[in-house]
Coordinates of C-alpha atoms in Angstrom, one line a residue:
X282 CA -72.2 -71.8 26.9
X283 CA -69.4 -72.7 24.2
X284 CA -68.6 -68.8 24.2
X285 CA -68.4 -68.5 27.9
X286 CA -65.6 -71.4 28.0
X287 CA -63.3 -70.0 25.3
X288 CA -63.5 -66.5 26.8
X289 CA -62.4 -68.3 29.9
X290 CA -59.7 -70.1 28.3
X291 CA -58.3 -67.2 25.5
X292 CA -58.5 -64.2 27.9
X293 CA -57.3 -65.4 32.1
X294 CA -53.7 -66.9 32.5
X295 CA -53.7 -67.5 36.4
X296 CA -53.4 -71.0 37.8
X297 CA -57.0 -70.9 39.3
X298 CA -58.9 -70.0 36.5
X299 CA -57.5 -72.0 33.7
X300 CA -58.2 -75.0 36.2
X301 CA -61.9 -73.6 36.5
X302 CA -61.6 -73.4 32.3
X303 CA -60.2 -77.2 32.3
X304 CA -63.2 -78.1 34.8
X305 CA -65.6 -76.8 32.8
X306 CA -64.7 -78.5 29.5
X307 CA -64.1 -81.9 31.4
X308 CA -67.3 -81.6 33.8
X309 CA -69.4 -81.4 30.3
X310 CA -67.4 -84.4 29.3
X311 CA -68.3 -86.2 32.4
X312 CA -71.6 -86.3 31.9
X313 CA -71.3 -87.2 28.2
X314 CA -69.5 -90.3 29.4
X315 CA -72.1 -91.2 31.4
X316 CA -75.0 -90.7 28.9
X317 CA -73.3 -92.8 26.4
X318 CA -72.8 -96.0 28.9
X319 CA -76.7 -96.0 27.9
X320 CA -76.2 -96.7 24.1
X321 CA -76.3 -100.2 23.3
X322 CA -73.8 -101.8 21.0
X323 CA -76.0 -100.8 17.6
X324 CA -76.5 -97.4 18.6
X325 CA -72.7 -96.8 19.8
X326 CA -71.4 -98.5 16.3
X327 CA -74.3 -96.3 14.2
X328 CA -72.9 -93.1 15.6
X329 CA -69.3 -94.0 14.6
X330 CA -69.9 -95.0 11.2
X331 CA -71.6 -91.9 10.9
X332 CA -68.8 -90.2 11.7
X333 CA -66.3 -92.2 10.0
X334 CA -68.0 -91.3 6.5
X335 CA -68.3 -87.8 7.4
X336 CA -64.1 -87.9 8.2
X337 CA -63.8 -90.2 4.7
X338 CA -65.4 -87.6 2.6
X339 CA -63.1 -84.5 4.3
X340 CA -59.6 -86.4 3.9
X341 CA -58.7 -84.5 1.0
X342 CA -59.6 -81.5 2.3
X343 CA -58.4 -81.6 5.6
X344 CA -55.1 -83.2 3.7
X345 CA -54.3 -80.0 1.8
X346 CA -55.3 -77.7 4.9
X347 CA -52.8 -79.4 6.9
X348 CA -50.0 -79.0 4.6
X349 CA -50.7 -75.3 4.0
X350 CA -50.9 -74.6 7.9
X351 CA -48.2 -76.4 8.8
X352 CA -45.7 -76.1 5.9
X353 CA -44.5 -79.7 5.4
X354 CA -45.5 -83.1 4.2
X355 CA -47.8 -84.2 1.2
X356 CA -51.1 -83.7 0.7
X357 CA -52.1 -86.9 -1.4
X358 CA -50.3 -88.8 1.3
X359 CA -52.3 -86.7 3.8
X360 CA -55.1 -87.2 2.1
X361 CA -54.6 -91.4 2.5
X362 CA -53.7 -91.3 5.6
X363 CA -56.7 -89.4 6.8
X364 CA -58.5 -92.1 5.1
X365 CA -57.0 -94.8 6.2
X366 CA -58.0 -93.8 9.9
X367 CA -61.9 -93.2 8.8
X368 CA -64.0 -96.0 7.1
X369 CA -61.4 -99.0 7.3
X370 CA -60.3 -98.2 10.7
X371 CA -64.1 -98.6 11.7
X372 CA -64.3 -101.4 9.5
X373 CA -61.2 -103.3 11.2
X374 CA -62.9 -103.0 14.8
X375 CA -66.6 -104.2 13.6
X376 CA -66.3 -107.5 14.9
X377 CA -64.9 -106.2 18.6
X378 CA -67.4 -105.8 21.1
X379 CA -66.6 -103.0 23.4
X380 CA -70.6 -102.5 24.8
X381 CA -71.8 -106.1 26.0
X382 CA -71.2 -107.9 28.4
X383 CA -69.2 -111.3 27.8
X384 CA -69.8 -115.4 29.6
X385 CA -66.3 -117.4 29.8
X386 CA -68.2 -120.5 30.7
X387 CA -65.3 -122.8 31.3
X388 CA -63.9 -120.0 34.2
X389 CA -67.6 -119.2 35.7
X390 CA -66.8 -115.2 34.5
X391 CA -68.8 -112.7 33.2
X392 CA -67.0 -109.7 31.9
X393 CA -68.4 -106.1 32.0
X394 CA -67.4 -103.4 29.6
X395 CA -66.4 -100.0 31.8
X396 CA -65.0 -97.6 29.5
X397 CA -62.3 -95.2 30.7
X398 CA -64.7 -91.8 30.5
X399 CA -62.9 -89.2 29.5
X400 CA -60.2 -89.1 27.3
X401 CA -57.8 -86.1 27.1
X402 CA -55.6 -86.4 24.0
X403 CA -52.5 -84.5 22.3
X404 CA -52.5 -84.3 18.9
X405 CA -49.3 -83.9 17.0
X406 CA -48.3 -81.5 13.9
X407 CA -47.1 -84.2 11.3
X408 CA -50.0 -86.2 11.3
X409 CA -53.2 -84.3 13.0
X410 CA -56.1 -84.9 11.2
X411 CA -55.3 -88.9 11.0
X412 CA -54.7 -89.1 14.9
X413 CA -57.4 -87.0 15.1
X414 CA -59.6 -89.3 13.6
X415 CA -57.6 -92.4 15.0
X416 CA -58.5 -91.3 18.4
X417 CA -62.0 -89.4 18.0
X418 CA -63.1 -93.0 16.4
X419 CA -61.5 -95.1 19.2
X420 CA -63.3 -93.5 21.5
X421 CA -66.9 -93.6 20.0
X422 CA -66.3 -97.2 19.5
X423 CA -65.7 -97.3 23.2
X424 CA -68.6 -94.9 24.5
X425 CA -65.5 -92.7 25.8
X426 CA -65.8 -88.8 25.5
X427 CA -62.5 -87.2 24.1
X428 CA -61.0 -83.7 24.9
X429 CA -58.4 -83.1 22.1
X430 CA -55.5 -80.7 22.3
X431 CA -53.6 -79.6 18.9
X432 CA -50.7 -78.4 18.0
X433 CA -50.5 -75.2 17.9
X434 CA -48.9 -75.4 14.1
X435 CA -51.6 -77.3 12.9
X436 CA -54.5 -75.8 15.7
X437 CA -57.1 -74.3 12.7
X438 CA -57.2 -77.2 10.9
X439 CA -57.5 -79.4 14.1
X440 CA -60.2 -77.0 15.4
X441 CA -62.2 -77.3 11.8
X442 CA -61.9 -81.0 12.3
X443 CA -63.1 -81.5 15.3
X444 CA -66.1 -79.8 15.5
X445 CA -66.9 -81.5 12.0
X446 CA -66.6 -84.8 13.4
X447 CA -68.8 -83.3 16.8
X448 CA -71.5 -82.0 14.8
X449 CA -72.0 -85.5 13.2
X450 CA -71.5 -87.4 16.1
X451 CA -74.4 -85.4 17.5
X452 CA -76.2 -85.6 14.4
X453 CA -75.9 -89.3 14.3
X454 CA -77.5 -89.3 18.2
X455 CA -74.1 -89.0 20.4
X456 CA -74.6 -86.9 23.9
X457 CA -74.3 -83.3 23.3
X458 CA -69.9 -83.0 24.2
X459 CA -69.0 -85.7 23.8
X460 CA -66.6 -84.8 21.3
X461 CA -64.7 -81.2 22.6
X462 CA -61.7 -79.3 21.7
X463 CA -59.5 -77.0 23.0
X464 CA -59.9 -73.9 20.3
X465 CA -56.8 -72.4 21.6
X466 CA -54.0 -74.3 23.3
X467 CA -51.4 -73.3 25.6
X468 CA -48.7 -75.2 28.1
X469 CA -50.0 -74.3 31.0
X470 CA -53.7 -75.1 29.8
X471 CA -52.6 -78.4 28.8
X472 CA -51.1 -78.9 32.0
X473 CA -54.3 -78.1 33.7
X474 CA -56.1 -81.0 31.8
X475 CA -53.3 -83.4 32.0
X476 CA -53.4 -83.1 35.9
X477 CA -57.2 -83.0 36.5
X478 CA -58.5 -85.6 38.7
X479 CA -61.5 -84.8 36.0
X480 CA -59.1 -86.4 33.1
X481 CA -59.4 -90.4 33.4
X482 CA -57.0 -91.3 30.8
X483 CA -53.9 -89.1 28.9
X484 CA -53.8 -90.4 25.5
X485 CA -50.2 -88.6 24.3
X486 CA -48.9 -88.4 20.9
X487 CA -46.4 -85.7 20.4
X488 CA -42.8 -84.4 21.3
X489 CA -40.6 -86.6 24.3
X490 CA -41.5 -84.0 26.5
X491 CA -45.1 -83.8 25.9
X492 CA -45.4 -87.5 26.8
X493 CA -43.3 -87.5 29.9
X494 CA -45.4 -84.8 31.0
X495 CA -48.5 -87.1 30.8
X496 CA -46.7 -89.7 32.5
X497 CA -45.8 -87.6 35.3
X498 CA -49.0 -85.9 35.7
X499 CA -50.6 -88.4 38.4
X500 CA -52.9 -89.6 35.9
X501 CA -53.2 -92.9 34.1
X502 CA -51.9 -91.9 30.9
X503 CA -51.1 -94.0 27.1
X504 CA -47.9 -92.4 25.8
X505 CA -45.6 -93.2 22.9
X506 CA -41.7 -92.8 22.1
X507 CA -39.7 -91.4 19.4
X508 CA -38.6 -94.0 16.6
X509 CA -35.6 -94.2 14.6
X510 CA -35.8 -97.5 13.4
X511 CA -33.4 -99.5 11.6
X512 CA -34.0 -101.1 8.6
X513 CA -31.4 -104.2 7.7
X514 CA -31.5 -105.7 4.2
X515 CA -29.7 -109.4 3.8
X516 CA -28.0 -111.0 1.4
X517 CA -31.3 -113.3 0.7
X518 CA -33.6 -110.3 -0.1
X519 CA -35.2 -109.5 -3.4
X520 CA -32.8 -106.3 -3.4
X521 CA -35.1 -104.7 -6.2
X522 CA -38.3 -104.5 -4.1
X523 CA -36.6 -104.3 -0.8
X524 CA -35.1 -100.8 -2.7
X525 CA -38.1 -100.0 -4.2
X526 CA -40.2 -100.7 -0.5
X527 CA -37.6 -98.4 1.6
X528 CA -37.6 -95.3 -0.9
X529 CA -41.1 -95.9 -1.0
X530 CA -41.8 -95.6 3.1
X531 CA -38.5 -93.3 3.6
X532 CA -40.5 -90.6 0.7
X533 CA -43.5 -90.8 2.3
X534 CA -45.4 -87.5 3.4
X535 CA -42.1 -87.0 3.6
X536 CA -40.8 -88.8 6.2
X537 CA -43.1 -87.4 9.2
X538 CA -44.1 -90.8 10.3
X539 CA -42.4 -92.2 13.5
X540 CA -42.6 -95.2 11.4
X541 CA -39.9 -94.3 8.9
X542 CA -36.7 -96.0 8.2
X543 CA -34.0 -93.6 10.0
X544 CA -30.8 -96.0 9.4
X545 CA -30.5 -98.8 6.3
X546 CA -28.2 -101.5 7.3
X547 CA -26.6 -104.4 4.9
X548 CA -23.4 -105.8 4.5
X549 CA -20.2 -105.1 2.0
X550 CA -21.4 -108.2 -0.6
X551 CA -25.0 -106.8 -0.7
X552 CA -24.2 -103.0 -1.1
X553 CA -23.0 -102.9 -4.7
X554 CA -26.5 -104.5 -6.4
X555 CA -28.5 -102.3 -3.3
X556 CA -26.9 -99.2 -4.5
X557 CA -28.1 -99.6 -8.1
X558 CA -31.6 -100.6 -7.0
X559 CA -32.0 -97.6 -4.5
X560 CA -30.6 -94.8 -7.2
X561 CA -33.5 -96.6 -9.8
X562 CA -35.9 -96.3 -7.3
X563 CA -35.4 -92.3 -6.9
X564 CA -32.6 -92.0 -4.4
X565 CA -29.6 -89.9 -4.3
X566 CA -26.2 -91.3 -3.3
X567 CA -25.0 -88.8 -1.1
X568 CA -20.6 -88.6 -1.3
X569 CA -18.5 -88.4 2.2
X570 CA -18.5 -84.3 1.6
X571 CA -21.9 -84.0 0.9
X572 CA -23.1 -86.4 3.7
X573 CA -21.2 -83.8 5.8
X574 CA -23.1 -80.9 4.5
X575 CA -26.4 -82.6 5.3
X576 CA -25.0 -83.2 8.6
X577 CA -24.2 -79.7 9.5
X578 CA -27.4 -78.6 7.6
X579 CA -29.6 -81.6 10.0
X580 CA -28.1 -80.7 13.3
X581 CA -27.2 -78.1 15.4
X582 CA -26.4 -78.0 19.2
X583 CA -29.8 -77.9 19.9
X584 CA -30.8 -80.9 18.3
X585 CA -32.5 -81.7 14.9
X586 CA -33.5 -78.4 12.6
X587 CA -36.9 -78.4 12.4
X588 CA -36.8 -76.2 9.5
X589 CA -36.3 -79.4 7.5
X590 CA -39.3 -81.7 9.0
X591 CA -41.5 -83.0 6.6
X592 CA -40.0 -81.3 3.6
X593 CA -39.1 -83.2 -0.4
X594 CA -35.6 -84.9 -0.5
X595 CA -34.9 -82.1 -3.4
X596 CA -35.5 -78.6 -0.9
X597 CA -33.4 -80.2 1.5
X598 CA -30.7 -80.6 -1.1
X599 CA -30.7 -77.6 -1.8
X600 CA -30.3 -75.7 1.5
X601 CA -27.5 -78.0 2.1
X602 CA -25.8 -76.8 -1.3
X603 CA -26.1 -80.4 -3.2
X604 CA -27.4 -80.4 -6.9
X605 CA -29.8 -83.2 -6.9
X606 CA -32.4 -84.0 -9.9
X607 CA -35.7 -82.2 -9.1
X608 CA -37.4 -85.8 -8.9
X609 CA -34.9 -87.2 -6.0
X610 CA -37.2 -89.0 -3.6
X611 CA -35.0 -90.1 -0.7
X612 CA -31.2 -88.7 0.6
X613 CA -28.8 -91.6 1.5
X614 CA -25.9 -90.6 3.4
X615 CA -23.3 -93.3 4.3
X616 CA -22.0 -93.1 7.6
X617 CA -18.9 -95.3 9.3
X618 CA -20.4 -95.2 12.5
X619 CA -23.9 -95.4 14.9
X620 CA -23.9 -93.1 17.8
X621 CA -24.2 -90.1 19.9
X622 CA -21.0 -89.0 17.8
X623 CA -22.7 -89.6 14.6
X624 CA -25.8 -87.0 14.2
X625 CA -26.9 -88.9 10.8
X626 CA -27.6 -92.1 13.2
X627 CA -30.8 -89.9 15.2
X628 CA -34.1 -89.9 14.1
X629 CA -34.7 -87.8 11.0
X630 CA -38.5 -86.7 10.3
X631 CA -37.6 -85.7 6.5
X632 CA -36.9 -88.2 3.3
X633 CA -33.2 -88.3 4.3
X634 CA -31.6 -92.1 5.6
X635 CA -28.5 -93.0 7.1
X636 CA -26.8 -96.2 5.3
X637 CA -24.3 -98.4 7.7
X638 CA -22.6 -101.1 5.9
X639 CA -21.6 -104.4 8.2
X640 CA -18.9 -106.9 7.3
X641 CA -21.3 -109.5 8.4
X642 CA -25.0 -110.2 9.3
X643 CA -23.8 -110.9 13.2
X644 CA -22.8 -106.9 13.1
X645 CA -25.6 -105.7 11.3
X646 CA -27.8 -107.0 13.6
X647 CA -25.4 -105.5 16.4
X648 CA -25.3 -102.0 14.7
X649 CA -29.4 -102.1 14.5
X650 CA -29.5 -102.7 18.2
X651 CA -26.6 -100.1 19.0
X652 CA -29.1 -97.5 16.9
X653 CA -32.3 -98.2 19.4
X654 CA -30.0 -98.1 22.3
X655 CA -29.0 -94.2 20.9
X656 CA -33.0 -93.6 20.4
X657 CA -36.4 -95.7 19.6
X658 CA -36.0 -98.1 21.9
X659 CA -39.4 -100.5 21.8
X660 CA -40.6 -98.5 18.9
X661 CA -40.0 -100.3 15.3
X662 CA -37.6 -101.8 13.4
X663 CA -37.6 -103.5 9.7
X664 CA -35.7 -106.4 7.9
X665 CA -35.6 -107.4 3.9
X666 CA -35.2 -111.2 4.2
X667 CA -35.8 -114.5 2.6
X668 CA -33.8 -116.5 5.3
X669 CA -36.5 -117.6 7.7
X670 CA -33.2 -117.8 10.3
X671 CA -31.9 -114.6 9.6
X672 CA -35.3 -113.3 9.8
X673 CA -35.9 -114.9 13.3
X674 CA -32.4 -113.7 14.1
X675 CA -32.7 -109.8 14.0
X676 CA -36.4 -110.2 15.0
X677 CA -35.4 -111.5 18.3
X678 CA -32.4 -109.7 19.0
X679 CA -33.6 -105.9 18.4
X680 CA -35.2 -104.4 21.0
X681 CA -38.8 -103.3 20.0
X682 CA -42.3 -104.6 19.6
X683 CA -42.8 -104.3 15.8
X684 CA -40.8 -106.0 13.2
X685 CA -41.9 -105.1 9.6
X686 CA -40.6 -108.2 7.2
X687 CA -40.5 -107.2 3.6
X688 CA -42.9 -103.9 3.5
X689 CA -42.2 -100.3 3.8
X690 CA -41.7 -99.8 7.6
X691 CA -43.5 -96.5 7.9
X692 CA -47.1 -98.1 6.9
X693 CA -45.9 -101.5 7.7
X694 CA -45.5 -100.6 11.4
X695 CA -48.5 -98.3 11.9
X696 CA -51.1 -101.2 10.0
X697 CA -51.6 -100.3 6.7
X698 CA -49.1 -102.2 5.2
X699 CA -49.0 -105.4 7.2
X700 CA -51.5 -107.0 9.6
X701 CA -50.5 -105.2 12.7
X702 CA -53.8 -103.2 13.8
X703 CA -53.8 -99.8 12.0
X704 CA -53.0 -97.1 14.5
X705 CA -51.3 -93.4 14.6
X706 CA -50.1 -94.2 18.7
X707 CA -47.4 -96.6 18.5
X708 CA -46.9 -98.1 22.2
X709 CA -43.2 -98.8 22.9
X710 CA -43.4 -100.9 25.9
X711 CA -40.7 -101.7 28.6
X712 CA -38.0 -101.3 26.1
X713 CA -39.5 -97.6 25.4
X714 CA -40.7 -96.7 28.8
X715 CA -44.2 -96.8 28.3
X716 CA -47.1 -98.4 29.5
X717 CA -47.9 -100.4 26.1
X718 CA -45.9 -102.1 23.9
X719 CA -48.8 -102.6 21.1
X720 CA -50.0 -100.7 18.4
X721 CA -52.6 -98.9 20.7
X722 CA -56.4 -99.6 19.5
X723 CA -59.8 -98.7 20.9
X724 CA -59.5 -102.1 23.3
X725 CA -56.7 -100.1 25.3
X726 CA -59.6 -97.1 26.3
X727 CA -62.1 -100.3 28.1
X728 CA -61.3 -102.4 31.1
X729 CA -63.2 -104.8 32.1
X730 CA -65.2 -106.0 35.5
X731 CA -64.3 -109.9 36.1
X732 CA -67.2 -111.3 38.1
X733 CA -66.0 -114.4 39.1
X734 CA -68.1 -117.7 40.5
X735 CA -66.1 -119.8 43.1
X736 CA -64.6 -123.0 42.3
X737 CA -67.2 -125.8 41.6
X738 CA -69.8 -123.3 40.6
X739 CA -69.1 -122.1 37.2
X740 CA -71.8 -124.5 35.6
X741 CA -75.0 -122.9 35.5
X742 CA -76.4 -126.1 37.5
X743 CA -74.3 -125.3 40.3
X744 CA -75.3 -121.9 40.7
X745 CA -73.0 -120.3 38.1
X746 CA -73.5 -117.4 35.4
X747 CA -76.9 -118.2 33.5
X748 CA -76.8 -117.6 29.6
X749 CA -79.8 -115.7 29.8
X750 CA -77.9 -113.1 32.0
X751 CA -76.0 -111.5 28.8
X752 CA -79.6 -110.0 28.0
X753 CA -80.2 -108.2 31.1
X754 CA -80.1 -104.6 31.4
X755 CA -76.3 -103.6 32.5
X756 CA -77.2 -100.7 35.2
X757 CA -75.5 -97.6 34.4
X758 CA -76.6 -94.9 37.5
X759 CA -74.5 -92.2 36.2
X760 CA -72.2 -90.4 39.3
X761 CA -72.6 -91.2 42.8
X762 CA -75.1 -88.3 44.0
X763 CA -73.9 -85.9 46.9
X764 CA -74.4 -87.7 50.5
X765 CA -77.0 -85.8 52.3
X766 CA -76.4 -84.7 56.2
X767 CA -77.8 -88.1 57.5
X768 CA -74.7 -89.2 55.1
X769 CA -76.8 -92.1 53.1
X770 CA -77.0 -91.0 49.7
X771 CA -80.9 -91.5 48.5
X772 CA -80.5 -90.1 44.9
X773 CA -83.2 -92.3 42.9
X774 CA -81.2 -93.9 40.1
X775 CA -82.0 -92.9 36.3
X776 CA -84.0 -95.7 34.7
X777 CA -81.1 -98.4 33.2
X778 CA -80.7 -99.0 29.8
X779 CA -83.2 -101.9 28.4
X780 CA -81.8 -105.4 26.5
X781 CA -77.9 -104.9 26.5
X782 CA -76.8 -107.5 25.2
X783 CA -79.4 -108.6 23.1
X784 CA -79.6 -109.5 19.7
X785 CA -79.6 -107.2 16.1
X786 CA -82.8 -104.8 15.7
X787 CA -83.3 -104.7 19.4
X788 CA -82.3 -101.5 21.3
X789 CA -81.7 -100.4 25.0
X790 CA -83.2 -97.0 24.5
X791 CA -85.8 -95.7 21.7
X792 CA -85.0 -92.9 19.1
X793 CA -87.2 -90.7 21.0
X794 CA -85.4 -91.7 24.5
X795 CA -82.3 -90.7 22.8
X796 CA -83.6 -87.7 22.6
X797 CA -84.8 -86.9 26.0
X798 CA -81.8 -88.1 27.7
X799 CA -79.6 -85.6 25.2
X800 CA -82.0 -82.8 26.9
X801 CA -81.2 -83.9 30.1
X802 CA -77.7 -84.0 30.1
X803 CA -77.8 -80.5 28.3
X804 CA -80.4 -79.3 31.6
X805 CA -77.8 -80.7 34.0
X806 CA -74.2 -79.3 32.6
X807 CA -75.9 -75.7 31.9
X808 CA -76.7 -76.0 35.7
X809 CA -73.4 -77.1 36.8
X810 CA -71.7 -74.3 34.6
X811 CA -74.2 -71.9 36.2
X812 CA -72.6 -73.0 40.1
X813 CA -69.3 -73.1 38.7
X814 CA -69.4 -69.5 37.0
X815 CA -71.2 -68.4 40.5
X816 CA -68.0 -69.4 42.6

């Protein structure tokens, strides 16, 4: 069955059949979805630990893979990263309940769980095996199935990946699917799973244009912007760690992280004492002819060079023709001015950071909002502050949804470094044109069913939601059968799930029905890929 699908995908191009190829991959997923509604909340949370641990212990290795395939970043940082979006990431969901049912007693509500179903997701070349195993745990959390597209500059050790974290998802009990992905993507393959009415939710992490494409692709879909966030550092900060924190976030994995620090803002009485801290800390001072050789080296008329994403402060030098010691972290190039006319004031995916200098704190804050109007609007910004009031200042005034207060803004921003939940899809809101403004989580990927008691019956004495209703059986029918000619659809329903809601040690399905249902969703897709192939 797996063969049959990737001959259909590597070896037709017409419109028709990569949508049959698409409908065969989400059809499987479908029905995966629906199996997994079954699992009670033990069962659900078993089957992601499982594959958290098995993600944990392949960090390194998928950390070095991904550098050697793709030709940028670090693998140690890689290798964190990965797990950082394993274990803990499990770890900081364990008290969110995504399976039972929940009583608001003092509205008269009960509120039911319904996962999204399947979840079709684009996984970017700096970061792929974390988002990888950002979203592939998200989603087992939430009893979603995923469909995951790579890059194609990181697709073998995306592929690897996956099907690691398939094989113990299954292993652990997880429907057979549940976890897919495509082996060998293309743009118009992509585009057939992005507009499937088979896809519930896009979840896009990628280029501009890869996410616009989700949005505009009739589906509901989760999408992020680029970043190019400012970072301002007043005149009350600690200017040795606030050095120390942005050479430290700006260097690391090189710079791939939407995260990063892409302008450093201060004023003319802070610069001299910044300057010494950021050259102890490992950056380079870039002069006013060198800064214009990394400009002309950075950009071109198409845009940013990509030949310098994700590589050392030091190779960068160097194809720019700037002697820099071999141990040079970061690049700091002064500029006079933020932008379109000033390339240095973009987003840069590399260790190298503008550096604006204000006459006052009412302009820096002016220049840092000037920069998100140019790009990374909604998406992050950072401040180095002891002033409570300046602090409240340029938080209020900049226009995006995470402010990172004394930490390095590239982990700071994404979780790790603050107590924002940890996350590799940043939502940036109005500001950014998306449909979330938080750090997106597995809570995005459930909605929830509102039944609602009328007014003056909420009690339980008046006829209103009965505790003992949180341990009855949520019934899960699976998709609406096919109406016969009489047109009254007479399907008998599977047998529901048994005590949802109840308490530890007590299970909706036994080990051995886990078993039998796994066989019967593998009966019913080899029969629906048997009608489909037929046609």
């Amino acid at each position: 069955m797996h063969k049959t699908i990737a001959k259909l995908i590597d070896t037709r191009d017409s419109d028709a059949s990569l949508r049959a190829a698409a409908n065969l991959v989400l059809e499987r997923a479908k029905w995966a979805s629906q199996t997994f509604l079954r699992y009670d909340r033990r069962h659900s949370q078993a089957i992601a630990e499982a594959v958290a641990r098995v993600a944990h212990d392949k960090a390194g290795t998928y950390g070095d893979w991904a550098v050697k395939e793709t030709g940028f970043g670090v693998a140690a940082h890689k290798k964190l990263k990965n797990e950082l979006s394993s274990l803990p990431l499990v770890e900081h969901y364990r008290d969110w309940n995504f399976v039972d049912p929940v009583l608001d007693r003092d509205n008269g509500l009960v509120k039911i769980p319904r996962p999204a179903g399947v979840v079709f997701a684009l996984v970017p070349s700096t970061n792929p095996i974390a988002t990888i195993y950002f979203k592939v745990l998200s989603c087992l959390m939430t009893r979603n199935a995923i469909v995951l597209s790579p890059h194609p500059a990181a697709r073998e050790c995306c592929v690897d990946a996956v099907k690691a974290l398939a094989q113990a998802a299954e292993a652990a009990g997880a429907p057979e699917a549940i976890i897919q992905v495509i082996e060998r993507p293309t743009i118009p393959l992509i585009e057939q799973f992005m507009r499937s009415e088979k896809t519930d939710v896009i979840l896009a992490t990628g280029g501009t244009a890869m996410v616009r494409a989700a949005y505009s692709s009739a589906n509901p879909a989760i999408g992020v912007g680029p970043g190019n966030a400012p970072v301002y550092v007043d005149a009350s900060a600690d200017l040795k760690q606030a050095a120390a924190r942005i050479v430290e976030s700006k260097s690391f994995d090189n710079s791939v992280l939407c995260t990063n620090e892409s302008v450093l803002i201060t004023t003319d009485e802070v610069m001299p004492g910044l300057g010494k801290h950021l050259r102890q800390a490992g950056a380079y001072l870039c002069s006013e002819e060198e800064s214009h050789e990394l400009r002309r080296y950075l950009f071109h008329e198409r845009g940013f060079n990509v030949e310098a994403l994700g590589q050392s402060a030091a190779w960068i030098a160097d194809k720019a023709g700037i002697k820099v010691n071999p141990k040079t972290k970061i690049l700091v190039t002064p500029i006079d001015k933020i932008g379109v006319e000033e390339p240095l004031s973009r987003e840069k995916l590399c260790p190298v950071l503008g550096l604006f200098t204000a006459k006052s704190r009412p302009q820096a804050i002016a220049q840092a909002r000037a920069l998100l109007r140019l790009a990374g609007a909604g998406h992050s910004a950072a401040i180095h502050a002891t002033d409570q009031a300046a602090i409240m200042a340029f938080a209020s005034q900049v226009e995006v949804y995470r402010v990172v207060v004394n930490a390095p803004c590239s982990q700071g921003a994404a979780g790790f470094a603050s107590g924002l939940p940890p996350t590799f899809t940043i939502g940036t809101g109005f500001f950014g044109r998306s449909s979330i403004g938080e750090n997106v989580g597995p809570q995005h990927l459930v909605h929830w069913t509102q039944v609602a008691w009328g007014d003056g019956t909420a009690k339980e004495s008046d006829g209103g939601p009965p505790a003992s209703l949180m341990g009855t059986a949520l019934d899960h029918p699976g998709p609406l059968p096919e109406a016969p000619s009489d047109g009254v659809p007479g399907s008998p329903k599977p047998t529901p799930a048994r005590g949802v809601g109840q308490g530890a040690g007590e299970v909706s399905l036994s080990d051995g029905d886990y078993d039998a249902v796994r066989e019967e969703i593998r009966r019913i897709v080899i029969e629906e890929l048997r009608s489909v192939l037929k046609d």
